[in-house]
Short mmCIF file of C-alpha atoms in Angstrom, two decimals:
data_model
loop_
_atom_site.label_atom_id
_atom_site.label_comp_id
_atom_site.label_asym_id
_atom_site.label_seq_id
_atom_site.Cartn_x
_atom_site.Cartn_y
_atom_site.Cartn_z
CA MET A 1 73.22 56.01 -170.90
CA HIS A 2 70.23 56.46 -169.81
CA PRO A 3 67.30 54.97 -170.78
CA SER A 4 65.13 58.08 -172.29
CA SER A 5 68.39 58.92 -173.62
CA LEU A 6 69.51 56.52 -175.09
CA VAL A 7 66.40 55.72 -176.91
CA VAL A 8 66.34 59.66 -178.25
CA ALA A 9 69.84 59.53 -179.37
CA GLU A 10 68.36 56.30 -181.86
CA ARG A 11 65.66 57.48 -182.61
CA GLY A 12 63.82 60.79 -182.79
CA SER A 13 67.11 63.41 -184.08
CA THR A 14 68.07 60.58 -186.53
CA GLY A 15 64.74 60.26 -188.30
CA PRO A 16 65.40 62.52 -191.40
CA GLN A 17 68.73 61.38 -191.73
CA ASP A 18 67.95 58.27 -191.13
CA LEU A 19 65.89 59.21 -194.81
CA VAL A 20 68.38 60.17 -196.43
CA LEU A 21 70.28 56.60 -195.28
CA ILE A 22 67.84 55.71 -197.24
CA LYS A 23 67.21 56.23 -200.57
CA ARG A 24 71.00 56.73 -200.66
CA ALA A 25 71.44 52.79 -200.66
CA MET A 26 68.04 52.22 -202.42
CA ARG A 27 70.15 54.47 -205.32
CA GLY A 28 72.97 52.14 -205.07
CA ASP A 29 75.52 53.66 -203.19
CA ARG A 30 77.60 51.04 -201.65
CA ASP A 31 78.57 52.89 -198.37
CA ALA A 32 75.83 54.01 -197.35
CA THR A 33 74.42 50.32 -198.66
CA GLU A 34 76.81 48.98 -196.09
CA GLN A 35 75.37 51.35 -193.80
CA LEU A 36 72.14 50.38 -193.52
CA LEU A 37 72.64 46.98 -193.58
CA GLN A 38 75.20 48.12 -190.25
CA ARG A 39 72.02 49.58 -188.46
CA LEU A 40 70.02 46.96 -189.22
CA SER A 41 72.18 44.58 -187.51
CA CYS A 42 69.69 45.01 -184.66
CA ILE A 43 67.22 42.64 -185.49
CA PRO A 44 68.73 39.46 -184.39
CA ARG A 45 69.08 41.47 -180.53
CA PHE A 46 65.33 43.31 -180.97
CA VAL A 47 63.52 39.81 -181.63
CA PHE A 48 65.95 37.77 -179.32
CA ARG A 49 64.67 40.07 -176.45
CA LEU A 50 60.94 40.78 -177.45
CA ASN A 51 60.62 36.81 -177.29
CA ARG A 52 61.92 37.27 -174.13
CA SER A 53 59.77 40.74 -172.94
CA LEU A 54 56.61 39.70 -173.96
CA GLY A 55 56.83 36.21 -172.67
CA MET A 56 56.83 34.47 -176.36
CA CYS A 57 59.20 31.94 -176.01
CA LEU A 58 59.59 30.73 -179.49
CA PRO A 59 62.72 28.51 -179.95
CA ALA A 60 65.90 28.93 -181.99
CA ASP A 61 64.45 27.14 -185.14
CA ALA A 62 61.22 29.55 -185.13
CA LEU A 63 63.55 33.20 -184.36
CA GLU A 64 66.16 32.12 -186.92
CA ASP A 65 62.41 32.27 -189.32
CA VAL A 66 61.82 35.60 -187.54
CA VAL A 67 65.29 37.31 -187.93
CA GLN A 68 64.31 36.55 -192.14
CA GLN A 69 61.60 36.91 -192.39
CA VAL A 70 62.19 40.84 -190.85
CA TYR A 71 64.44 41.05 -193.46
CA ALA A 72 62.17 39.95 -196.35
CA SER A 73 59.16 42.43 -195.23
CA VAL A 74 62.36 45.41 -194.51
CA TRP A 75 62.99 45.36 -197.84
CA PRO A 76 59.79 45.83 -200.19
CA ARG A 77 59.21 48.83 -197.27
CA LEU A 78 62.01 50.21 -198.34
CA ALA A 79 60.24 53.34 -200.41
CA ASP A 80 57.48 54.11 -197.39
CA PHE A 81 59.88 54.91 -194.29
CA VAL A 82 59.61 58.67 -193.79
CA GLY A 83 62.40 59.77 -191.61
CA SER A 84 60.12 60.24 -188.71
CA ALA A 85 61.58 58.24 -186.59
CA ALA A 86 65.08 56.36 -186.75
CA ILE A 87 65.87 52.68 -188.42
CA GLU A 88 65.88 51.13 -185.79
CA SER A 89 62.40 52.08 -183.74
CA TRP A 90 61.24 51.51 -187.33
CA VAL A 91 62.30 48.08 -187.78
CA PHE A 92 60.80 47.30 -184.30
CA GLY A 93 58.17 47.70 -185.85
CA PHE A 94 58.77 44.96 -188.11
CA CYS A 95 60.27 42.29 -185.27
CA ARG A 96 57.14 42.26 -182.68
CA ASN A 97 55.02 41.60 -186.42
CA CYS A 98 56.88 38.88 -187.03
CA LEU A 99 57.84 37.76 -184.04
CA ARG A 100 53.78 38.03 -183.19
CA ALA A 101 53.56 36.33 -186.56
CA GLN A 102 55.33 33.32 -186.24
CA ALA A 103 54.05 32.60 -182.18
CA ARG A 104 50.16 32.94 -183.81
CA LYS A 105 51.56 30.30 -186.65
CA ARG A 106 53.00 27.62 -183.99
CA ARG A 107 49.87 28.05 -181.74
CA GLN A 108 47.83 26.86 -184.27
CA SER A 109 49.66 24.24 -185.35
CA GLY A 110 50.07 23.38 -182.62
CA VAL A 111 53.20 23.27 -181.53
CA VAL A 112 53.73 23.91 -177.81
CA PHE A 113 56.94 25.80 -176.69
CA GLY A 114 58.03 26.98 -173.75
CA ALA A 115 55.90 28.65 -170.99
CA ALA A 116 56.87 32.37 -169.55
CA LYS A 117 58.14 30.99 -166.41
CA ASP A 118 61.12 29.02 -168.33
CA VAL A 119 62.98 32.33 -169.87
CA ASP A 120 62.44 34.52 -166.43
CA ALA A 121 63.00 32.24 -164.29
CA ASP A 122 66.11 32.95 -161.35
CA ASP A 123 68.50 31.36 -162.88
CA SER A 124 68.13 32.62 -166.03
CA PRO A 125 72.15 34.09 -167.67
CA PHE A 126 70.58 37.61 -168.75
CA GLU A 127 69.74 40.72 -167.39
CA PRO A 128 65.95 41.07 -166.14
CA ALA A 129 63.88 42.99 -169.04
CA VAL A 130 61.92 46.41 -167.75
CA SER A 131 58.34 44.49 -168.38
CA ALA A 132 60.42 40.73 -167.73
CA ALA A 133 57.99 38.81 -167.60
CA PRO A 134 54.24 40.06 -168.57
CA ASP A 135 50.98 38.90 -167.21
CA ALA A 136 49.13 37.44 -170.55
CA GLU A 137 46.22 40.50 -169.73
CA ARG A 138 49.19 43.06 -170.23
CA SER A 139 50.69 41.43 -172.90
CA GLU A 140 47.83 41.98 -174.19
CA SER A 141 46.80 45.15 -173.93
CA VAL A 142 50.33 45.90 -175.47
CA GLU A 143 49.50 44.31 -177.79
CA LEU A 144 46.07 45.80 -178.21
CA LEU A 145 47.72 49.41 -177.96
CA ARG A 146 50.23 48.81 -180.70
CA ASP A 147 47.32 47.42 -182.69
CA GLU A 148 45.46 50.49 -182.34
CA LEU A 149 49.14 52.28 -182.82
CA ALA A 150 49.12 50.76 -187.08
CA ARG A 151 45.27 51.77 -187.49
CA LEU A 152 46.48 55.49 -186.34
CA GLU A 153 47.01 58.16 -190.02
CA ALA A 154 50.65 57.69 -190.57
CA ASP A 155 51.05 60.76 -189.11
CA GLU A 156 49.40 61.22 -185.68
CA ARG A 157 51.20 57.55 -185.63
CA ALA A 158 54.61 59.45 -185.38
CA VAL A 159 53.89 62.19 -182.97
CA VAL A 160 52.63 59.85 -180.53
CA GLU A 161 54.69 57.42 -181.03
CA MET A 162 58.14 60.47 -179.97
CA ARG A 163 56.53 61.89 -177.91
CA PHE A 164 55.47 59.12 -175.49
CA LEU A 165 57.78 56.90 -176.56
CA ASP A 166 60.96 58.39 -177.12
CA GLU A 167 59.73 60.92 -174.59
CA LEU A 168 60.31 64.44 -177.05
CA SER A 169 58.88 67.83 -175.98
CA PHE A 170 56.47 68.80 -178.58
CA GLU A 171 59.13 71.31 -179.47
CA GLN A 172 61.65 69.42 -180.29
CA ILE A 173 58.83 66.43 -182.31
CA ALA A 174 58.09 70.38 -183.99
CA ARG A 175 61.87 70.56 -185.46
CA VAL A 176 62.09 67.27 -186.74
CA LEU A 177 58.21 67.17 -188.56
CA ASP A 178 59.31 70.43 -189.49
CA LEU A 179 55.83 71.95 -188.12
CA PRO A 180 54.92 74.58 -185.98
CA ALA A 181 54.34 73.20 -182.20
CA SER A 182 50.42 74.09 -181.84
CA THR A 183 50.27 71.66 -185.06
CA VAL A 184 52.49 68.75 -182.89
CA LYS A 185 50.25 69.66 -180.10
CA ASP A 186 46.57 69.57 -182.42
CA ARG A 187 47.90 66.41 -183.44
CA CYS A 188 48.63 64.60 -180.88
CA TYR A 189 45.36 65.61 -178.94
CA ARG A 190 43.62 63.57 -181.80
CA ALA A 191 45.66 60.75 -182.29
CA MET A 192 45.58 60.33 -178.04
CA THR A 193 41.64 61.13 -177.95
CA ARG A 194 41.68 58.02 -181.11
CA LEU A 195 43.74 55.95 -179.51
CA LYS A 196 41.87 56.32 -175.89
CA GLY A 197 38.17 55.73 -177.66
CA ARG A 198 39.29 52.86 -179.21
CA LEU A 199 41.02 50.76 -176.83
CA GLN A 200 37.28 52.30 -174.30
CA ARG A 201 35.26 50.80 -176.11
CA ARG A 202 37.01 47.03 -176.62
CA ASP A 203 37.27 47.06 -172.91
CA ARG A 204 33.56 47.94 -172.84
CA HIS A 205 33.42 44.42 -175.68
CA ALA A 206 35.83 41.88 -173.79
CA MET B 1 32.65 90.09 -150.87
CA THR B 2 33.75 86.58 -152.63
CA ALA B 3 33.06 86.46 -156.38
CA THR B 4 31.25 83.08 -157.08
CA PRO B 5 32.86 81.44 -160.07
CA ASP B 6 31.38 80.57 -163.21
CA PRO B 7 30.49 77.33 -163.64
CA ASP B 8 31.51 77.67 -167.83
CA ASP B 9 34.72 78.80 -166.51
CA PHE B 10 35.22 75.78 -164.41
CA ALA B 11 34.49 73.39 -166.69
CA SER B 12 36.44 74.79 -169.75
CA ALA B 13 39.79 74.80 -167.00
CA ALA B 14 38.77 72.04 -166.42
CA ALA B 15 38.86 70.74 -169.62
CA ASP B 16 42.29 72.55 -170.70
CA LEU B 17 43.55 70.68 -167.94
CA GLN B 18 42.06 67.30 -169.25
CA ARG B 19 43.51 67.96 -172.74
CA ALA B 20 47.18 68.78 -170.88
CA HIS B 21 46.70 65.53 -169.00
CA LEU B 22 46.43 63.48 -172.14
CA LEU B 23 49.28 64.85 -173.95
CA GLY B 24 51.76 64.44 -170.46
CA SER B 25 52.21 67.91 -170.31
CA LEU B 26 50.52 68.95 -166.85
CA THR B 27 52.80 70.10 -164.30
CA ALA B 28 52.76 69.66 -160.95
CA SER B 29 49.93 72.37 -159.35
CA GLU B 30 48.33 71.75 -162.46
CA ARG B 31 48.49 68.00 -162.10
CA ALA B 32 46.73 69.01 -158.23
CA ARG B 33 44.18 71.16 -159.96
CA LEU B 34 43.13 68.39 -162.00
CA ARG B 35 42.88 66.04 -158.96
CA GLU B 36 41.10 68.85 -157.19
CA ALA B 37 38.68 68.73 -160.50
CA CYS B 38 37.87 65.39 -160.30
CA GLY B 39 37.12 64.89 -157.13
CA GLU B 40 33.86 67.58 -157.83
CA ASP B 41 33.43 65.75 -161.34
CA ALA B 42 32.68 62.04 -161.66
CA ALA B 43 32.72 62.19 -165.90
CA LEU B 44 36.10 64.12 -165.72
CA ALA B 45 37.59 61.53 -162.93
CA ARG B 46 36.52 59.21 -165.25
CA GLU B 47 38.29 60.71 -167.95
CA VAL B 48 42.12 60.58 -166.70
CA ALA B 49 41.12 57.03 -165.27
CA ALA B 50 41.70 56.40 -169.31
CA ASP B 51 44.05 58.55 -169.43
CA LEU B 52 46.53 57.48 -167.34
CA ASP B 53 45.78 53.66 -168.29
CA LEU B 54 46.31 54.91 -172.41
CA HIS B 55 49.52 56.45 -170.57
CA ASP B 56 50.43 52.92 -168.50
CA LEU B 57 50.24 51.11 -171.64
CA LEU B 58 52.24 53.32 -173.74
CA SER B 59 54.99 53.81 -171.26
CA ARG B 60 55.20 49.27 -171.17
CA GLU B 61 55.25 50.10 -174.44
CA ARG B 62 58.30 52.11 -174.42
CA GLY B 63 59.76 49.33 -171.73
CA LEU B 64 59.69 47.27 -174.16
CA LEU B 65 61.66 49.41 -176.78
CA VAL B 66 64.22 50.42 -174.38
CA ASP B 67 64.54 47.29 -172.93
CA ALA B 68 65.36 46.21 -177.06
CA LEU B 69 68.10 49.07 -177.04
CA ARG B 70 70.15 47.88 -174.67
CA PRO B 71 73.14 46.65 -176.54
CA VAL B 72 73.90 42.69 -176.27
CA SER B 73 75.39 41.41 -173.21
CA PRO B 74 78.17 39.34 -172.80
CA SER B 75 76.05 36.51 -171.42
CA GLU B 76 74.29 36.58 -174.61
CA GLU B 77 76.53 37.22 -177.30
CA ALA B 78 77.72 33.99 -175.66
CA ASP B 79 74.39 32.07 -176.21
CA GLU B 80 73.17 29.32 -179.16
CA THR B 81 70.06 30.50 -180.03
CA MET B 82 71.27 34.10 -180.05
CA THR B 83 74.81 32.55 -182.21
CA ARG B 84 72.35 30.63 -184.76
CA MET B 85 69.84 34.32 -184.61
CA LEU B 86 72.82 36.14 -185.47
CA ALA B 87 73.86 33.44 -188.06
CA ALA B 88 70.67 33.28 -190.30
CA SER B 89 70.89 37.16 -189.57
CA GLY B 90 74.04 36.84 -191.95
CA ARG B 91 72.84 35.12 -194.75
CA ALA B 92 69.05 37.64 -194.64
CA GLU B 93 71.60 40.72 -194.80
CA ALA B 94 73.38 38.96 -198.08
CA GLU B 95 70.35 39.12 -199.80
CA LEU B 96 69.45 42.08 -198.62
CA ARG B 97 72.60 43.56 -199.85
CA ALA B 98 72.16 41.76 -203.39
CA ARG B 99 68.85 43.08 -204.19
CA LEU B 100 69.88 46.72 -202.59
CA LEU B 101 72.45 46.46 -205.69
CA HIS B 102 70.94 44.41 -208.30
CA ALA B 103 67.26 46.94 -207.73
CA ALA B 104 69.83 50.10 -208.49
CA GLN B 105 71.78 48.32 -211.12
CA SER B 106 68.96 47.50 -212.91
CA ALA B 107 67.51 50.86 -212.79
CA PRO B 108 67.01 52.68 -216.00
CA VAL B 109 70.13 55.16 -215.53
CA ARG B 110 68.82 58.82 -216.21
CA ALA B 111 70.68 61.77 -217.88
CA PRO B 112 71.01 64.69 -215.33
CA ARG B 113 68.23 67.61 -215.97
CA LEU B 114 68.96 70.81 -215.90
CA ARG B 115 66.90 72.92 -214.11
CA LEU B 116 64.79 75.38 -214.90
CA ARG B 117 65.96 78.19 -213.57
CA THR B 118 69.45 76.91 -215.09
CA ALA B 119 67.50 76.17 -218.49
CA VAL B 120 65.91 79.28 -218.71
CA LEU B 121 69.34 81.16 -218.10
CA VAL B 122 70.93 78.80 -220.31
CA ALA B 123 68.58 79.94 -223.04
CA VAL B 124 68.54 83.45 -222.29
CA ALA B 125 72.96 84.02 -222.53
CA VAL B 126 72.83 81.33 -225.97
CA ALA B 127 70.18 83.98 -227.52
CA ALA B 128 71.75 87.03 -226.29
CA ALA B 129 75.20 85.93 -227.55
CA VAL B 130 73.13 85.14 -230.71
CA TRP B 131 72.27 88.41 -230.55
CA ILE B 132 75.30 89.81 -230.27
CA ALA B 133 77.15 87.65 -232.49
CA SER B 134 74.90 89.25 -235.33
CA ALA B 135 74.69 92.79 -234.62
CA LEU B 136 78.90 92.33 -234.72
CA GLY B 137 78.12 90.99 -238.28
CA ALA B 138 79.81 87.69 -237.22
CA PHE B 139 76.98 86.12 -239.84
CA GLY B 140 76.83 86.26 -243.53
CA GLY B 141 72.88 86.75 -243.81
CA PRO B 142 69.84 85.48 -241.57
CA PRO B 143 70.36 83.34 -238.67
CA SER B 144 69.70 79.48 -239.64
CA LEU B 145 69.33 75.88 -238.59
CA GLN B 146 72.51 73.91 -240.41
CA ARG B 147 72.67 69.91 -240.22
CA SER B 148 76.61 69.50 -239.39
CA ALA B 149 77.18 66.29 -239.49
CA PRO B 150 78.01 64.43 -236.08
CA ARG B 151 80.88 62.06 -235.23
CA ASP B 152 79.22 59.46 -235.94
CA GLU B 153 80.72 56.46 -233.83
CA ARG B 154 76.90 55.81 -234.07
CA ALA B 155 75.22 52.52 -236.26
CA GLY B 156 72.22 55.81 -237.67
CA GLY B 157 68.62 56.14 -235.91
CA GLU B 158 68.23 58.93 -233.49
CA LEU B 159 68.06 57.30 -230.35
CA SER B 160 68.48 57.93 -227.05
CA GLY B 161 68.25 55.09 -225.65
CA ILE B 162 68.22 51.15 -225.65
CA VAL B 163 65.23 49.69 -227.47
CA ILE B 164 65.18 46.14 -227.87
CA ALA B 165 62.79 43.20 -228.00
CA PRO B 166 64.38 40.13 -226.29
CA GLN B 167 63.00 37.44 -228.26
CA LEU B 168 65.30 33.79 -229.25
CA SER B 169 64.89 30.67 -230.85
CA ALA B 170 66.93 27.69 -231.84
CA SER B 171 66.97 29.09 -235.54
CA GLU B 172 67.06 33.19 -234.58
CA ARG B 173 69.79 33.89 -231.71
CA SER B 174 70.15 37.14 -232.64
CA LEU B 175 70.13 39.74 -230.46
CA SER B 176 69.27 43.68 -231.65
CA TRP B 177 69.47 46.62 -230.26
CA GLY B 178 69.80 50.34 -230.33
CA PRO B 179 72.85 52.15 -231.16
CA VAL B 180 73.42 54.95 -228.26
CA TRP B 181 74.83 58.39 -229.24
CA HIS B 182 78.30 58.12 -227.77
CA ALA B 183 78.86 54.37 -226.13
CA HIS B 184 82.07 53.02 -227.26
CA GLY B 185 80.73 49.91 -226.23
CA TYR B 186 77.64 47.80 -225.01
CA GLU B 187 77.72 45.32 -221.95
CA VAL B 188 75.35 42.68 -222.51
CA VAL B 189 74.74 40.11 -219.53
CA VAL B 190 71.72 37.55 -219.52
CA LEU B 191 69.90 37.06 -215.93
CA ASP B 192 68.00 34.40 -214.03
CA GLY B 193 65.36 35.57 -211.51
CA ALA B 194 67.73 36.11 -208.55
CA GLY B 195 69.80 37.97 -210.00
CA LYS B 196 72.57 36.46 -211.09
CA VAL B 197 74.53 36.67 -214.41
CA VAL B 198 73.83 33.01 -216.41
CA LEU B 199 75.74 34.93 -219.92
CA GLN B 200 77.27 37.39 -220.98
CA ARG B 201 78.58 38.73 -224.31
CA GLY B 202 82.37 38.32 -224.90
CA ASP B 203 83.50 41.79 -225.88
CA ALA B 204 82.51 44.85 -223.92
CA HIS B 205 84.22 47.05 -225.94
CA THR B 206 82.80 47.12 -229.52
CA LYS B 207 80.29 48.79 -230.87
CA SER B 208 77.85 46.36 -232.70
CA THR B 209 74.76 46.17 -230.98
CA GLN B 210 73.66 42.51 -232.31
CA TRP B 211 75.00 39.43 -230.46
CA GLU B 212 74.37 36.42 -231.84
CA LEU B 213 74.29 33.42 -229.59
CA THR B 214 75.84 30.06 -230.13
CA THR B 215 74.20 26.96 -230.36
CA SER B 216 76.10 26.47 -227.06
CA GLU B 217 74.66 29.64 -225.08
CA PHE B 218 71.64 29.28 -226.71
CA GLU B 219 71.31 26.32 -224.98
CA THR B 220 72.39 27.45 -221.35
CA LEU B 221 69.89 29.74 -221.80
CA ARG B 222 67.24 26.91 -222.58
CA GLN B 223 68.07 24.93 -219.42
CA ARG B 224 67.56 27.65 -217.01
CA GLN B 225 64.66 28.19 -215.38
CA ALA B 226 62.80 30.88 -216.99
CA PRO B 227 62.42 33.52 -215.65
CA LEU B 228 65.69 35.72 -217.76
CA PHE B 229 66.20 39.03 -218.09
CA LEU B 230 68.21 41.02 -220.73
CA ARG B 231 70.56 43.78 -219.47
CA VAL B 232 71.83 45.63 -221.87
CA ARG B 233 74.86 49.00 -221.07
CA ALA B 234 75.19 51.46 -222.94
CA LEU B 235 79.56 52.18 -222.05
CA ASP B 236 81.52 55.61 -222.89
CA SER B 237 85.55 54.92 -223.41
CA SER B 238 85.76 54.92 -220.06
CA GLY B 239 84.11 52.19 -219.14
CA LEU B 240 81.00 54.03 -217.05
CA CYS B 241 77.62 52.95 -217.90
CA VAL B 242 75.96 56.60 -220.54
CA THR B 243 72.54 54.36 -219.80
CA SER B 244 71.06 51.38 -219.31
CA SER B 245 68.18 49.32 -220.92
CA GLY B 246 66.97 48.20 -217.16
CA ASP B 247 66.34 43.47 -217.07
CA LEU B 248 63.60 43.20 -219.44
CA PRO B 249 62.38 39.82 -219.66
CA LEU B 250 63.73 37.84 -222.68
CA THR B 251 61.53 34.85 -224.33
CA LEU B 252 62.42 32.38 -225.48
CA LYS B 253 60.66 29.45 -227.87
#
């Protein structure tokens, strides 16, 4: 499957159904609970891959902690899930944040862990990540973007993510959110202008 | 004669193009026009360059997501780190399952609510039936409320839910609660902070609304670390839950 259709299939189109699934699971529906847990089984894979793609190289014990932390963070936030994206993409954010927090914690406590080149070496048994071995600057910029995305209003963030991460058209987004396409475009433009402004300001300060 | 383009029109068209560029919805010809406009306007060129930087970051972010979404490859599956992570995931999953099911069980069960429209329709139908019956002389006199004795399956009081003040001491080892209409029994359990049952009343099918704990049962509770919770669920004749007290903090003196 082409990556972009993979993303659309796993993310944008299932948001509203996923909201129903989570609500059912929260009401104690056993089938829904099992389905939800099945969907959350992507967590170790996400953490494993992100660790590699972001060049963090945390060791196995730290990654085990991250996996547990992601589950623990998801639980109190289930009620906040609004269904604008699929469960997987929602969880992806948790994986990233927990991974970053763990890496920061380790750095602060002076624990040294492997360098990025160890993981992305030619003899690695894994297929290379899409953006394998990002240099520190690139990786930092993407992290800045994540921070700024997180600072956007939830409705604006959802539109930007659907448009640029899921690659949905404005018409598709409008259908998912049940809004006119013109409203979606305005919201997206507002959010993108805000994002651009903030990143430019950060660049100037840097 | 050639018409000279209005500078305001040009600026407005360039702004529209830049807006579409930021939204990632330019066609190839529009992109060419924007490039041309940038050649004549340095400020516009800077804006477009900033748009491109932002798009580049978003595309890298997307790359990370696409990478994460790929199915696990056999080599990853065999990796020791991944094996350990999957084991950790299994433990966390079991915990989340317990939490989800426990939270749902401890939430008080609400009686289904009639929708307003249904309630109005029912009220109108009942009023019409009463009016027709009285017109046909079904009632001997004017309509009046009659206090009929219900099939009393409760000990008394007008309670619709369980009311408890759970507190125990060595001298007062009794727990009691208000009866529930049509309840055929009560399942009474004491849970610890993790939602694990610590103690359970022996017979769930008795209508008694009291639980007299034995000394040893009380000791079992006293040896446990706080917090403790009491949950009383009223059961119908099929053993299904009619209503629940939820998890009430139980204090031991």
